[in-house]
N, CA, C and O of each residue as an XYZ file, in Angstrom:
860
protein
N     161.762    168.001     21.235
C     161.610    167.690     22.602
C     160.416    168.492     23.206
O     159.642    167.969     24.007
N     160.297    169.816     22.777
C     159.101    170.641     23.151
C     157.753    169.988     22.925
O     156.932    169.974     23.841
N     157.485    169.441     21.732
C     156.380    168.758     21.264
C     156.073    167.538     22.065
O     154.936    167.259     22.443
N     157.195    166.784     22.322
C     156.944    165.620     23.234
C     156.580    165.957     24.569
O     155.787    165.251     25.192
N     157.121    167.031     25.084
C     156.732    167.529     26.516
C     155.256    168.032     26.504
O     154.551    167.785     27.482
N     154.747    168.737     25.424
C     153.517    169.153     25.375
C     152.527    168.046     25.424
O     151.578    168.025     26.208
N     152.807    167.085     24.508
C     152.022    166.034     24.270
C     151.832    165.237     25.591
O     150.728    164.810     25.926
N     152.998    165.051     26.348
C     152.919    164.403     27.510
C     152.001    164.951     28.544
O     151.248    164.256     29.227
N     152.132    166.427     28.623
C     151.266    167.158     29.560
C     149.801    167.056     29.225
O     148.916    167.021     30.081
N     149.602    167.010     27.931
C     148.232    166.717     27.483
C     147.544    165.473     27.989
O     146.401    165.411     28.442
N     148.482    164.416     27.831
C     148.042    163.014     28.218
C     147.823    163.106     29.670
O     146.788    162.608     30.114
N     148.732    163.727     30.549
C     148.654    163.620     31.905
C     147.285    164.305     32.376
O     146.581    163.807     33.254
N     146.978    165.494     31.707
C     145.686    166.144     32.097
C     144.465    165.334     31.713
O     143.452    165.299     32.411
N     144.604    164.720     30.629
C     143.466    163.734     30.137
C     143.337    162.684     31.077
O     142.216    162.292     31.400
N     144.424    162.160     31.574
C     144.397    160.937     32.506
C     143.752    161.453     33.868
O     143.000    160.719     34.509
N     144.079    162.770     34.297
C     143.383    163.135     35.516
C     141.922    163.289     35.349
O     141.125    162.996     36.240
N     141.575    163.766     34.158
C     140.151    163.864     33.839
C     139.452    162.608     33.823
O     138.327    162.549     34.320
N     140.013    161.557     33.288
C     139.564    160.223     33.187
C     139.340    159.651     34.638
O     138.299    159.126     35.032
N     140.502    159.842     35.371
C     140.399    159.457     36.808
C     139.314    159.961     37.634
O     138.666    159.235     38.388
N     139.104    161.301     37.478
C     137.913    161.870     38.171
C     136.566    161.318     37.713
O     135.643    161.062     38.486
N     136.527    161.147     36.299
C     135.156    160.535     35.845
C     134.909    159.086     36.434
O     133.808    158.744     36.866
N     135.959    158.307     36.417
C     135.782    156.901     36.829
C     135.390    156.761     38.389
O     134.534    155.987     38.818
N     136.134    157.605     39.123
C     135.756    157.569     40.505
C     134.507    158.143     40.945
O     133.798    157.594     41.789
N     134.177    159.426     40.291
C     132.814    159.990     40.609
C     131.589    159.210     40.035
O     130.437    159.436     40.407
N     131.911    158.317     39.143
C     130.782    157.648     38.595
C     130.817    156.083     39.230
O     129.956    155.243     38.969
N     131.765    155.894     39.951
C     131.999    154.524     40.348
C     130.811    153.988     41.247
O     130.309    154.648     42.157
N     130.435    152.750     40.893
C     129.462    151.952     41.733
C     130.113    151.026     42.542
O     129.408    150.342     43.284
N     131.399    150.859     42.547
C     132.298    149.960     43.154
C     133.104    150.464     44.253
O     133.201    149.887     45.337
N     133.724    151.637     43.926
C     134.691    152.204     44.788
C     133.886    152.925     46.020
O     133.020    153.788     45.874
N     134.342    152.400     47.238
C     133.570    152.857     48.429
C     133.851    154.341     48.504
O     134.945    154.861     48.284
N     132.645    155.011     48.867
C     132.739    156.442     49.003
C     133.696    156.922     50.132
O     134.376    157.931     49.943
N     133.766    156.264     51.243
C     134.567    156.621     52.301
C     135.991    156.410     51.955
O     136.822    157.250     52.299
N     136.358    155.268     51.250
C     137.701    155.152     50.569
C     138.104    156.291     49.670
O     139.257    156.723     49.697
N     137.145    156.806     48.843
C     137.401    157.844     47.993
C     137.709    159.140     48.737
O     138.537    159.921     48.267
N     137.102    159.386     49.828
C     137.235    160.589     50.605
C     138.638    160.488     51.484
O     139.224    161.501     51.867
N     139.068    159.244     51.736
C     140.231    159.233     52.532
C     141.567    159.040     51.714
O     142.672    159.215     52.229
N     141.376    158.659     50.376
C     142.485    158.497     49.465
C     143.216    159.815     49.262
O     142.592    160.838     48.978
N     144.555    159.794     49.409
C     145.460    161.035     49.167
C     145.614    161.141     47.665
O     146.045    162.173     47.149
N     145.233    159.981     46.900
C     145.610    160.148     45.478
C     144.334    160.754     44.635
O     144.455    161.001     43.435
N     143.331    160.935     45.211
C     142.087    161.157     44.381
C     141.443    162.421     44.994
O     141.648    162.678     46.180
N     140.651    163.238     44.203
C     139.994    164.374     44.482
C     138.538    164.240     43.932
O     138.403    164.017     42.729
N     137.509    164.354     44.684
C     136.286    164.276     44.101
C     135.672    165.670     43.806
O     136.136    166.688     44.319
N     134.687    165.677     43.020
C     134.121    166.975     42.645
C     133.686    167.625     43.796
O     132.966    166.966     44.547
N     134.006    168.960     44.156
C     133.541    169.641     45.215
C     134.379    169.529     46.318
O     134.090    170.213     47.300
N     135.409    168.771     46.363
C     136.302    168.412     47.417
C     137.389    169.584     47.385
O     137.771    170.084     46.327
N     137.857    169.981     48.667
C     138.884    170.957     48.731
C     140.209    170.366     49.350
O     141.147    171.040     49.776
N     140.122    168.971     49.326
C     141.348    168.314     49.864
C     142.614    168.647     49.013
O     142.539    168.737     47.788
N     143.714    168.819     49.659
C     144.881    169.049     48.730
C     145.450    167.660     48.472
O     146.327    167.144     49.164
N     144.893    167.126     47.454
C     145.465    165.761     47.132
C     146.558    165.813     46.089
O     146.888    166.816     45.455
N     147.066    164.630     45.996
C     148.092    164.380     44.971
C     147.788    164.996     43.727
O     148.599    165.719     43.148
N     146.530    164.711     43.247
C     146.108    165.328     41.976
C     146.160    166.725     41.955
O     146.535    167.258     40.911
N     145.844    167.436     42.943
C     145.978    168.931     43.075
C     147.414    169.372     42.899
O     147.762    170.286     42.152
N     148.242    168.615     43.678
C     149.598    169.025     43.570
C     150.242    168.872     42.153
O     151.014    169.721     41.707
N     149.885    167.751     41.472
C     150.317    167.456     40.048
C     149.754    168.672     39.167
O     150.484    169.225     38.344
N     148.514    169.039     39.361
C     147.974    170.018     38.532
C     148.668    171.428     38.709
O     148.847    172.177     37.749
N     149.022    171.719     39.923
C     149.773    172.956     40.327
C     151.213    172.889     39.628
O     151.703    173.875     39.077
N     151.825    171.688     39.693
C     153.027    171.533     39.093
C     153.051    171.658     37.598
O     153.978    172.194     36.992
N     152.028    171.158     37.053
C     151.895    171.288     35.493
C     151.684    172.802     35.121
O     152.236    173.316     34.148
N     150.846    173.472     35.970
C     150.595    174.946     35.664
C     151.778    175.875     35.865
O     151.984    176.813     35.095
N     152.561    175.605     36.917
C     153.516    176.605     37.301
C     155.004    176.231     37.037
O     155.881    177.088     36.932
N     155.216    174.959     36.943
C     156.627    174.629     36.680
C     157.101    174.050     35.425
O     156.416    173.139     34.961
N     158.152    174.414     34.790
C     158.613    174.075     33.616
C     159.307    172.648     33.638
O     160.515    172.520     33.439
N     158.464    171.596     33.891
C     159.072    170.227     34.098
C     159.722    169.776     32.811
O     159.337    170.121     31.694
N     160.763    168.957     33.067
C     161.301    168.147     32.006
C     160.433    167.092     31.635
O     159.417    166.831     32.279
N     160.810    166.435     30.560
C     160.097    165.181     30.194
C     160.338    164.114     31.131
O     159.429    163.340     31.431
N     161.550    164.011     31.640
C     161.862    163.107     32.776
C     161.093    163.291     33.978
O     160.602    162.326     34.565
N     160.955    164.533     34.396
C     160.188    164.914     35.453
C     158.654    164.594     35.250
O     157.949    164.149     36.156
N     158.270    164.828     34.149
C     156.833    164.487     33.739
C     156.622    163.041     33.846
O     155.554    162.660     34.324
N     157.471    162.205     33.478
C     157.292    160.744     33.462
C     157.300    160.309     35.048
O     156.564    159.412     35.460
N     158.131    160.973     35.825
C     158.137    160.658     37.274
C     156.754    161.047     37.892
O     156.206    160.333     38.733
N     156.182    162.299     37.397
C     154.933    162.616     37.841
C     153.775    161.638     37.425
O     152.868    161.283     38.178
N     153.920    161.296     36.256
C     152.967    160.171     35.735
C     152.947    158.985     36.606
O     151.904    158.438     36.965
N     154.130    158.603     36.934
C     154.297    157.268     37.861
C     153.579    157.474     39.255
O     152.951    156.561     39.791
N     153.703    158.632     39.760
C     152.979    158.919     40.962
C     151.538    158.819     40.765
O     150.789    158.163     41.490
N     151.174    159.527     39.709
C     149.505    159.626     39.500
C     148.970    158.133     39.198
O     147.843    157.814     39.577
N     149.774    157.254     38.531
C     149.202    155.934     38.241
C     149.286    154.911     39.318
O     148.806    153.785     39.185
N     149.979    155.370     40.522
C     150.126    154.384     41.445
C     149.059    153.455     41.845
O     149.319    152.254     41.913
N     147.871    153.898     42.117
C     146.679    153.273     42.369
C     146.200    152.262     41.167
O     145.864    151.085     41.299
N     146.251    152.950     40.091
C     145.828    152.110     38.915
C     146.637    151.051     38.388
O     146.186    150.194     37.627
N     147.924    151.102     38.814
C     148.898    150.079     38.514
C     148.932    149.012     39.657
O     149.326    147.872     39.411
N     148.517    149.382     40.912
C     148.621    148.519     42.022
C     147.264    147.823     42.385
O     147.233    146.797     43.064
N     146.184    148.418     41.911
C     144.833    147.982     42.252
C     144.407    146.902     41.325
O     144.972    146.649     40.261
N     143.311    146.249     41.831
C     142.573    145.197     41.065
C     141.113    145.508     41.189
O     140.687    145.709     42.326
N     140.290    145.575     40.178
C     138.874    145.660     40.328
C     138.362    146.221     39.054
O     139.152    146.604     38.191
N     136.944    146.294     38.879
C     136.373    146.885     37.766
C     136.639    148.394     37.496
O     136.699    148.823     36.343
N     136.784    149.128     38.506
C     137.200    150.465     38.256
C     138.542    150.662     37.472
O     138.713    151.481     36.570
N     139.501    149.744     37.980
C     140.765    149.787     37.456
C     140.734    149.357     35.983
O     141.427    149.928     35.141
N     139.976    148.416     35.716
C     139.790    148.013     34.236
C     139.201    149.080     33.588
O     139.700    149.448     32.524
N     138.236    149.641     34.032
C     137.563    150.851     33.260
C     138.570    152.077     33.032
O     138.609    152.678     31.958
N     139.294    152.364     34.009
C     140.289    153.236     33.758
C     141.302    153.023     32.743
O     141.591    153.960     31.999
N     141.922    151.804     32.616
C     142.727    151.503     31.480
C     142.063    151.513     30.194
O     142.668    151.934     29.207
N     140.681    151.019     30.101
C     139.908    150.967     28.901
C     139.871    152.366     28.369
O     140.137    152.580     27.186
N     139.512    153.443     29.297
C     139.476    154.774     28.896
C     140.712    155.326     28.348
O     140.655    156.013     27.328
N     141.836    155.088     28.936
C     143.111    155.553     28.451
C     143.363    155.042     27.068
O     143.746    155.799     26.176
N     143.147    153.730     26.875
C     143.269    153.241     25.488
C     142.386    153.711     24.473
O     142.812    153.726     23.318
N     141.094    154.142     24.738
C     140.203    154.822     23.922
C     140.688    156.106     23.585
O     140.371    156.586     22.497
N     141.515    156.813     24.477
C     142.002    158.143     24.142
C     143.550    158.021     23.691
O     144.306    158.992     23.722
N     143.893    156.896     23.324
C     145.205    156.652     22.707
C     146.261    157.289     23.642
O     147.155    158.034     23.243
N     146.054    156.900     24.995
C     147.079    157.246     25.940
C     147.720    155.953     26.231
O     147.099    154.996     26.692
N     149.015    155.945     25.943
C     149.902    154.668     26.108
C     150.624    154.587     27.231
O     151.724    154.063     27.059
N     150.373    154.937     28.353
C     151.067    154.806     29.651
C     151.239    153.342     29.959
O     150.288    152.570     29.835
N     152.384    152.956     30.344
C     152.546    151.631     30.654
C     151.782    151.092     31.895
O     151.654    151.796     32.898
N     151.341    149.994     31.825
C     150.319    149.221     32.904
C     151.262    148.209     33.464
O     151.927    147.437     32.774
N     151.271    148.275     34.878
C     151.796    147.152     35.696
C     150.544    146.299     36.173
O     149.755    146.660     37.045
N     150.491    145.159     35.491
C     149.305    144.333     35.630
C     149.432    143.474     36.846
O     150.206    142.517     36.804
N     148.702    143.744     37.993
C     148.775    142.884     39.182
C     148.188    141.534     38.895
O     148.674    140.565     39.478
N     147.180    141.368     38.047
C     146.488    140.087     37.698
C     147.747    139.089     37.095
O     147.857    137.919     37.459
N     148.562    139.656     36.239
C     149.683    138.900     35.759
C     150.535    138.419     36.858
O     150.903    137.245     36.843
N     150.887    139.209     37.813
C     151.681    138.733     38.942
C     150.976    137.613     39.715
O     151.562    136.608     40.116
N     149.681    137.861     39.892
C     148.987    136.849     40.657
C     149.069    135.535     39.932
O     149.304    134.511     40.574
N     148.876    135.501     38.538
C     149.065    134.350     37.855
C     150.415    133.783     37.910
O     150.506    132.571     38.108
N     151.479    134.485     37.764
C     152.884    133.994     37.874
C     153.197    133.409     39.336
O     153.903    132.412     39.490
N     152.740    133.961     40.162
C     153.093    133.666     41.612
C     152.044    132.749     42.255
O     152.302    132.053     43.237
N     150.800    132.785     41.628
C     149.802    131.917     42.259
C     149.277    132.554     43.613
O     148.783    131.834     44.481
N     149.386    133.771     43.750
C     148.877    134.526     44.840
C     148.840    136.076     44.500
O     149.396    136.547     43.508
N     148.187    136.753     45.347
C     148.211    138.282     45.230
C     149.406    138.848     45.997
O     149.884    138.258     46.966
N     149.879    140.021     45.531
C     151.038    140.623     46.143
C     150.532    141.134     47.524
O     151.250    140.971     48.511
N     149.325    141.745     47.629
C     148.856    142.375     48.939
C     147.575    142.070     49.048
O     146.884    141.773     48.074
N     147.133    142.119     50.298
C     145.623    141.705     50.752
C     144.596    142.607     50.104
O     143.505    142.160     49.750
N     144.947    143.906     49.942
C     143.904    144.870     49.346
C     143.637    144.440     47.857
O     142.522    144.565     47.350
N     144.741    143.918     47.172
C     144.392    143.371     45.763
C     143.503    142.180     45.807
O     142.620    141.987     44.971
N     143.760    141.386     46.807
C     142.718    140.087     46.989
C     141.267    140.565     47.365
O     140.273    139.922     47.027
N     141.207    141.774     48.110
C     139.842    142.404     48.307
C     139.193    142.592     46.951
O     138.117    142.076     46.645
N     139.958    143.406     46.118
C     139.322    144.008     44.822
C     138.984    142.804     44.002
O     137.898    142.761     43.424
N     139.819    141.851     43.917
C     139.600    140.713     42.951
C     138.417    139.947     43.438
O     137.516    139.636     42.660
N     138.395    139.647     44.650
C     137.241    138.849     45.317
C     135.950    139.631     45.042
O     135.040    139.006     44.499
N     135.777    140.802     45.323
C     134.695    141.642     45.445
C     134.048    141.687     43.815
O     132.851    141.499     43.602
N     134.927    141.932     42.858
C     134.524    142.391     41.643
C     134.655    141.182     40.636
O     134.267    141.393     39.487
N     135.143    139.988     40.934
C     135.491    138.993     40.062
C     134.276    138.663     39.125
O     134.418    138.711     37.904
N     133.191    138.358     39.653
C     132.130    138.154     38.788
C     131.682    138.970     37.548
O     131.066    138.530     36.577
N     132.099    140.225     37.759
C     131.991    141.198     36.782
C     133.145    141.164     35.895
O     133.005    141.061     34.676
N     134.433    141.257     36.540
C     135.600    141.316     35.914
C     135.843    140.269     34.899
O     136.383    140.551     33.829
N     135.467    139.083     35.195
C     135.940    137.794     34.374
C     135.263    137.867     33.054
O     135.739    137.217     32.123
N     134.190    138.598     32.876
C     133.341    138.747     31.715
C     133.691    139.982     30.892
O     133.134    140.173     29.811
N     134.595    140.820     31.377
C     134.959    141.990     30.766
C     135.934    141.718     29.606
O     136.821    140.869     29.688
N     135.715    142.511     28.487
C     136.483    142.289     27.314
C     137.967    142.676     27.505
O     138.818    142.183     26.765
N     138.266    143.477     28.401
C     139.536    143.875     28.576
C     140.539    142.768     29.229
O     141.752    142.718     29.023
N     139.769    141.874     30.077
C     140.521    140.674     30.557
C     140.597    139.562     29.505
O     141.586    138.832     29.461
N     139.486    139.410     28.588
C     139.589    138.467     27.627
C     140.724    138.759     26.519
O     141.235    137.900     25.802
N     141.019    140.139     26.519
C     142.075    140.493     25.657
C     143.555    140.147     26.066
O     144.478    139.919     25.284
N     143.605    140.151     27.453
C     144.912    139.962     28.078
C     145.259    138.477     28.402
O     146.395    138.004     28.391
N     144.103    137.818     28.692
C     144.255    136.486     29.308
C     143.508    135.533     28.399
O     142.577    135.947     27.708
N     143.915    134.190     28.382
C     143.338    133.156     27.912
C     142.065    132.643     28.786
O     141.941    133.064     29.936
N     141.194    131.806     28.283
C     140.166    131.213     29.042
C     140.727    130.446     30.361
O     140.208    130.544     31.473
N     141.799    129.715     30.073
C     142.398    128.934     31.112
C     143.042    129.766     32.278
O     143.053    129.441     33.466
N     143.596    130.941     31.699
C     144.242    131.832     32.731
C     143.216    132.427     33.615
O     143.356    132.428     34.837
N     142.078    132.985     32.957
C     140.995    133.529     33.661
C     140.435    132.597     34.643
O     140.137    132.991     35.771
N     140.264    131.301     34.247
C     139.796    130.282     35.321
C     140.771    130.087     36.413
O     140.402    129.838     37.561
N     142.077    130.204     36.054
C     143.063    130.045     37.131
C     143.043    131.195     38.060
O     143.223    131.008     39.264
N     142.833    132.387     37.567
C     142.685    133.573     38.490
C     141.631    133.384     39.543
O     141.790    133.602     40.744
N     140.479    132.932     38.925
C     139.310    132.520     39.742
C     139.759    131.556     40.858
O     139.453    131.769     42.031
N     140.527    130.440     40.455
C     140.952    129.592     41.624
C     141.923    130.116     42.593
O     141.986    129.629     43.721
N     142.721    131.128     42.203
C     143.546    131.899     43.062
C     142.767    132.668     44.149
O     143.032    132.677     45.351
N     141.713    133.343     43.496
C     140.840    134.190     44.420
C     140.112    133.143     45.433
O     140.053    133.423     46.630
N     139.627    132.083     44.995
C     139.036    131.072     45.809
C     139.941    130.550     46.952
O     139.563    130.398     48.114
N     141.132    130.306     46.501
C     142.174    129.841     47.465
C     142.585    130.857     48.378
O     142.939    130.539     49.513
N     142.574    132.147     47.971
C     142.898    133.214     48.988
C     141.865    133.323     49.953
O     142.223    133.425     51.126
N     140.472    133.320     49.653
C     139.443    133.355     50.556
C     139.485    132.235     51.461
O     139.371    132.446     52.668
N     139.632    131.098     51.025
C     139.596    129.827     51.852
C     140.726    129.901     53.049
O     140.554    129.592     54.228
N     141.864    130.368     52.463
C     143.057    130.537     53.469
C     142.701    131.432     54.516
O     142.902    131.028     55.662
N     142.200    132.594     54.354
C     141.853    133.610     55.088
C     140.735    133.177     56.112
O     140.779    133.555     57.282
N     139.783    132.410     55.649
C     138.829    131.945     56.448
C     139.231    130.848     57.478
O     138.749    130.802     58.610
N     140.136    129.983     57.006
C     140.724    129.011     57.838
C     141.534    129.578     58.925
O     141.591    128.961     59.989
N     142.151    130.660     58.780
C     143.050    131.305     59.793
C     142.025    131.686     60.873
O     142.232    131.336     62.035
N     140.934    132.383     60.542
C     139.996    132.894     61.448
C     139.386    131.565     62.232
O     139.323    131.572     63.462
N     138.991    130.553     61.541
C     138.524    129.439     62.263
C     139.361    128.778     63.155
O     138.893    128.201     64.137
N     140.598    128.804     62.905
C     141.567    128.176     63.782
C     141.790    129.132     65.067
O     142.021    128.643     66.173
N     141.710    130.465     64.861
C     141.796    131.317     66.038
C     140.513    131.185     66.903
O     140.572    131.261     68.130
N     139.393    130.993     66.253
C     138.114    130.810     66.931
C     138.149    129.470     67.788
O     137.686    129.434     68.928
N     138.696    128.433     67.200
C     138.840    127.208     67.841
C     139.609    127.136     69.055
O     139.220    126.555     70.068
N     140.850    127.813     68.920
C     141.779    128.005     69.883
C     141.568    128.948     70.884
O     142.165    128.874     71.958
N     140.664    129.948     70.590
C     140.204    131.067     71.414
C     141.336    132.027     71.597
O     141.413    132.732     72.602
N     142.240    132.058     70.600
C     143.314    133.032     70.747
C     144.084    133.177     69.400
O     144.058    132.322     68.514
N     144.775    134.360     69.340
C     145.481    134.586     68.082
C     147.007    134.207     68.373
O     147.543    134.768     69.329
N     147.696    133.352     67.661
C     148.987    133.181     67.922
C     149.772    134.524     67.516
O     149.446    135.203     66.543
N     150.810    134.820     68.344
C     151.463    136.095     68.115
C     152.042    136.238     66.693
O     152.075    137.341     66.146
N     152.469    135.187     66.135
C     152.952    135.090     64.675
C     151.855    135.293     63.654
O     152.147    135.523     62.481
N     150.594    135.214     64.069
C     149.484    135.363     63.203
C     148.740    136.601     63.402
O     147.713    136.757     62.741
N     149.166    137.626     64.331
C     148.376    138.783     64.659
C     148.118    139.649     63.437
O     146.964    140.003     63.200
N     149.073    139.993     62.687
C     148.862    140.687     61.534
C     147.980    140.127     60.445
O     147.205    140.795     59.760
N     148.184    138.816     60.359
C     147.257    137.996     59.361
C     145.839    137.943     59.805
O     144.921    137.979     58.986
N     145.623    137.851     61.218
C     144.340    138.026     61.802
C     143.660    139.287     61.246
O     142.546    139.256     60.723
N     144.376    140.362     61.388
C     143.755    141.671     60.906
C     143.510    141.745     59.519
O     142.506    142.344     59.133
N     144.373    141.163     58.625
C     144.161    141.078     57.357
C     143.016    140.283     56.866
O     142.303    140.680     55.945
N     142.842    139.170     57.476
C     141.697    138.293     57.312
C     140.294    138.875     57.595
O     139.323    138.715     56.856
N     140.305    139.605     58.809
C     139.188    140.255     59.269
C     138.874    141.307     58.302
O     137.696    141.430     57.965
N     139.799    142.116     57.787
C     139.500    143.189     56.935
C     138.923    142.546     55.644
O     137.950    143.087     55.119
N     139.446    141.458     55.117
C     139.035    140.883     53.789
C     137.607    140.451     53.924
O     136.778    140.818     53.091
N     137.277    139.665     54.967
C     135.849    139.162     55.062
C     134.895    140.327     55.288
O     133.740    140.278     54.864
N     135.393    141.420     55.984
C     134.415    142.645     56.196
C     134.387    143.303     54.801
O     133.291    143.611     54.333
N     135.404    143.515     54.174
C     135.309    144.415     52.844
C     134.495    143.594     51.879
O     133.673    144.193     51.186
N     134.637    142.212     51.748
C     133.900    141.417     50.832
C     132.542    140.951     51.193
O     131.892    140.198     50.468
N     132.083    141.460     52.447
C     130.920    141.029     53.080
C     130.690    139.442     53.114
O     129.727    138.848     52.628
N     131.710    138.923     53.748
C     131.743    137.427     53.753
C     131.569    136.773     55.157
O     131.506    135.555     55.325
N     131.506    137.608     56.045
C     131.220    137.166     57.412
C     130.135    136.221     57.628
O     130.292    135.140     58.195
N     128.903    136.702     57.110
C     127.799    135.857     57.228
C     127.799    134.592     56.450
O     127.043    133.676     56.773
N     128.636    134.492     55.408
C     128.803    133.075     54.804
C     129.471    132.111     55.591
O     129.149    130.937     55.411
N     130.461    132.414     56.545
C     131.142    131.556     57.414
C     130.935    131.598     58.801
O     131.336    130.669     59.501
N     130.322    132.624     59.309
C     130.301    132.747     60.741
C     129.031    133.317     61.125
O     128.542    134.182     60.397
N     128.358    132.901     62.302
C     127.154    133.495     62.753
C     127.649    134.664     63.719
O     128.808    134.908     64.055
N     126.503    135.308     64.069
C     126.979    136.678     64.848
C     127.591    136.379     66.148
O     128.441    137.151     66.592
N     127.214    135.252     66.850
C     128.003    134.891     68.032
C     129.444    134.564     67.786
O     130.318    134.907     68.582
N     129.684    133.923     66.723
C     131.213    133.525     66.333
C     131.900    134.903     66.032
O     133.017    135.145     66.489
N     131.282    135.712     65.333
C     131.846    136.931     64.902
C     132.272    137.779     66.137
O     133.384    138.301     66.219
N     131.251    137.883     67.147
C     131.509    138.681     68.321
C     132.651    137.951     69.115
O     133.458    138.670     69.704
N     132.781    136.709     69.178
C     133.790    136.039     69.879
C     135.065    136.314     69.122
O     136.070    136.501     69.809
N     135.168    136.365     67.880
C     136.411    136.706     67.185
C     136.842    138.138     67.425
O     138.032    138.443     67.498
N     135.818    139.044     67.550
C     136.098    140.284     67.779
C     136.737    140.468     69.335
O     137.624    141.273     69.616
N     136.129    139.601     70.219
C     136.713    139.616     71.663
C     138.095    139.110     71.672
O     138.984    139.633     72.343
N     138.262    138.053     70.893
C     139.672    137.488     70.913
C     140.729    138.519     70.362
O     141.858    138.616     70.843
N     140.318    139.197     69.427
C     141.357    140.302     68.854
C     141.540    141.318     69.955
O     142.684    141.666     70.244
N     140.456    141.842     70.616
C     140.392    142.874     71.465
C     141.247    142.421     72.678
O     141.920    143.283     73.244
N     141.275    141.276     73.077
C     141.946    140.726     74.289
C     143.362    140.052     73.984
O     143.968    139.343     74.787
N     143.756    140.353     72.817
C     145.154    139.858     72.456
C     146.171    140.473     73.320
O     146.074    141.667     73.601
N     147.101    139.782     73.746
C     148.143    140.222     74.503
C     149.609    139.706     73.902
O     150.654    140.019     74.473
């Protein structure tokens, strides 16, 4: 048991090192999001993040193997729930270092349900898909037809969100039942830089006014 525990701690420490490397070298993960995220710490940051808490726990406490597994689950929350190039790179690095932590693959959920579980997962998929679809890590997990289907799910998600905003613009109001959806759609188009694709500045300003004047 002692050897199992020691091995698990070493895997956790290496995972934290990989996490730091991926995020600090990221071309895709927004810097502001990095700074705000409670799960990550950047080089030079003094934020008391979850990562720091875990490091202190490993250094000071004699955690059982069960407790270590729970700690690992906390650490992997983003990497299990996120979709994007950085997420793929993280799991690729874990595999390279023979770290066999279980992955909860949200792309598989999307395939099974024909939708994304959360709007932020749609963000990541839409933004990074042109790069992700050619990554070997995806080709190893999905067939050609499955990768094509994920692309269609992303396209349908985008179209659905654009249609909601267009309806609000046409009616010049947000239905009460759609208020939260409106916010999600606005965030989606903003994050993925899609507003200019579908709306001119006047329309965007009008949508902003509609949102601001919602009662």
